[in-house]
Short mmCIF file of C-alpha atoms in Angstrom, two decimals:
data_model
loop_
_atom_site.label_atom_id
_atom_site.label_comp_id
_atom_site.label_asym_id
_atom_site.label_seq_id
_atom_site.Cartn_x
_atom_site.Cartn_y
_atom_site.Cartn_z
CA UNK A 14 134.52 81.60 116.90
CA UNK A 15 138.01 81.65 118.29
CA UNK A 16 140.23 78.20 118.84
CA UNK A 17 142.51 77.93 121.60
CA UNK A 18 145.17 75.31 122.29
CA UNK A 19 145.41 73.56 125.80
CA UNK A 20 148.79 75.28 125.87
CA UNK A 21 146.52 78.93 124.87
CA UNK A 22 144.78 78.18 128.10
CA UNK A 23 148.11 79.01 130.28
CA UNK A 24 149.39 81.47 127.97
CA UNK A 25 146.59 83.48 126.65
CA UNK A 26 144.00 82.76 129.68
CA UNK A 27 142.99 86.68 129.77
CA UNK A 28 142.16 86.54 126.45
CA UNK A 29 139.55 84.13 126.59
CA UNK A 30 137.94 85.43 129.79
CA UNK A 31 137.84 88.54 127.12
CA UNK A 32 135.95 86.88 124.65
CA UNK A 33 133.73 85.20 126.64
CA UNK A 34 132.75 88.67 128.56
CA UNK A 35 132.25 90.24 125.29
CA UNK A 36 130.03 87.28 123.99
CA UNK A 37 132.20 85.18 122.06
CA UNK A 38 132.01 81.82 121.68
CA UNK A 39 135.56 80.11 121.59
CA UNK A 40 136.78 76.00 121.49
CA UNK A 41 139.41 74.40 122.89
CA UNK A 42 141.41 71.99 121.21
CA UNK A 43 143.99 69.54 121.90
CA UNK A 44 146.41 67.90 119.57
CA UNK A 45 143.94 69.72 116.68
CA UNK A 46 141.06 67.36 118.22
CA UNK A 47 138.14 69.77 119.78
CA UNK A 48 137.84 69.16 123.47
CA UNK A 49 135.89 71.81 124.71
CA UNK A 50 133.59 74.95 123.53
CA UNK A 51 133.05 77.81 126.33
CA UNK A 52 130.30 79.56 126.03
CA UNK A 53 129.89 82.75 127.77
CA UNK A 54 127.47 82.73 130.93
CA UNK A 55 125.26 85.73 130.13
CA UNK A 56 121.39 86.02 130.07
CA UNK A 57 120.49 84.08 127.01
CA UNK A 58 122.46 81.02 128.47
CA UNK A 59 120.60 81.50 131.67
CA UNK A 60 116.70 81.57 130.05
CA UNK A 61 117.62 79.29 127.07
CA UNK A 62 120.24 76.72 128.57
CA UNK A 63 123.68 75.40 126.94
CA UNK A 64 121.96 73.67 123.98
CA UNK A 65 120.13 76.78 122.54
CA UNK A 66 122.48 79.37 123.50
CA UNK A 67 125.28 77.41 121.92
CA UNK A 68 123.13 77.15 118.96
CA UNK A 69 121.95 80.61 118.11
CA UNK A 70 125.53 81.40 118.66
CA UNK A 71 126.98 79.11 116.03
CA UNK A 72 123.85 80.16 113.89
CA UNK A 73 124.70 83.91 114.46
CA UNK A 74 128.45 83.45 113.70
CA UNK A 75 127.81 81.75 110.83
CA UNK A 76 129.33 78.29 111.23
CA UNK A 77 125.40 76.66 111.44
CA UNK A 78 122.46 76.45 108.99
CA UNK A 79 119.27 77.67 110.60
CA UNK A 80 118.20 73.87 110.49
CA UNK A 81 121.20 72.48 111.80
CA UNK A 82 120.85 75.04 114.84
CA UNK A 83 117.62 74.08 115.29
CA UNK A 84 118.63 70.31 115.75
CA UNK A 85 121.93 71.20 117.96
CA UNK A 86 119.18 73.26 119.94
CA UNK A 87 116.76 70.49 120.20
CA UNK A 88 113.91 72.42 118.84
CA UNK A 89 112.39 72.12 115.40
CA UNK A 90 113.08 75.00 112.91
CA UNK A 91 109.64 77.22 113.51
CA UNK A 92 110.38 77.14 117.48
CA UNK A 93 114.11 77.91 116.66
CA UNK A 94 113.13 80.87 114.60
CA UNK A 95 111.32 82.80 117.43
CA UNK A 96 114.14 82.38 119.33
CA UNK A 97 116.36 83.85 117.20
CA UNK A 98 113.81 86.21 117.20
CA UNK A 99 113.73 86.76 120.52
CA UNK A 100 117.59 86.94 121.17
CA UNK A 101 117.08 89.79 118.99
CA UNK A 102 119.16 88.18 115.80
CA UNK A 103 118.66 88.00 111.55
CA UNK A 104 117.23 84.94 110.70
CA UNK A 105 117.43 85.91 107.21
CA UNK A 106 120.68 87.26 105.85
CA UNK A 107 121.17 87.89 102.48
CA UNK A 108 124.38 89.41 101.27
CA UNK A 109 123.44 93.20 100.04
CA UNK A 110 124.97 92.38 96.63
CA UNK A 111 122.59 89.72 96.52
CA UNK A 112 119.83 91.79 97.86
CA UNK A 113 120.78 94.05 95.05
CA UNK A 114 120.51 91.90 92.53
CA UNK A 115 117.46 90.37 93.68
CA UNK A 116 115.39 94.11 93.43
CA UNK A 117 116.97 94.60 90.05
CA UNK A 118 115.43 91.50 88.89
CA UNK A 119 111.44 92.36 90.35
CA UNK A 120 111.99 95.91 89.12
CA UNK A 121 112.89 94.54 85.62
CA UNK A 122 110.16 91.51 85.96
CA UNK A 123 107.79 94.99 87.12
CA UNK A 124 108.34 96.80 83.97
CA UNK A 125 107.74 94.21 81.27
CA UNK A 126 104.38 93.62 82.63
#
C-alpha cells in the first residue's frame, strides 16, 4: 500500500490514478494523520462493496490478519475465507523456508516410526 501526502495529490496525481488502475490500494494522509484510502473501482469492488474489497486487499498486501479482515469486512472468518477464495487469493501463506522446514520435520517424524 502506497501513502500519499495532500501535497502528492497535486504533484504526483498520475501516479495514483496508476496505482489504482493497476489494483493498488493507496492512503492519503495529511499532516502524517490518514485521511483517506482509495481503493481502485474494479470488479471485486463492484460485487463485494468498499468494506470487503478494502479488506481482502489489506489481507492480500499483508497489512491484515485473516481475522482482522474478516471484521473490517463485516463477515465472520469462514464467510471471509470463500471470498478470498473466490477473488482468487492465498489464504494460507507460509514462507517457503518455513514450508521447508515444516516437510523436513514430517519426513524425519516419518522415518523414526
Amino acid at each position: 500500500m502506497e501513502a500519499f501526502t495532500v501535497r502528492d495529490l497535486r504533484e504526483r496525481t498520475g501516479e495514483l490514478i496508476r496505482g489504482a488502475e493497476e489494483g493498488h490500494l493507496s492512503v492519503v494522509t495529511k499532516h502524517g494523520n490518514p485521511v483517506f484510502v482509495a481503493v481502485p473501482f474494479d470488479e471485486v469492488l463492484l460485487e463485494s462493496g468498499v468494506r470487503v474489497s478494502l479488506a481482502l486487499r489489506l489481507f492480500d498486501d499483508g497489512t491484515l490478519t485473516l481475522a482482522k479482515a474478516a471484521k473490517v469486512a463485516g463477515v465472520g472468518v469462514e464467510t471471509f475465507i470463500e471470498r478470498v477464495g473466490a477473488a482468487g487469493l492465498t489464504v494460507v501463506r507460509t514462507p517457503a523456508d518455513e514450508l521447508d522446514a515444516e516437510l523436513a520435520v514430517i519426513a524425519q517424524h516419518g522415518r523414526s516410526r
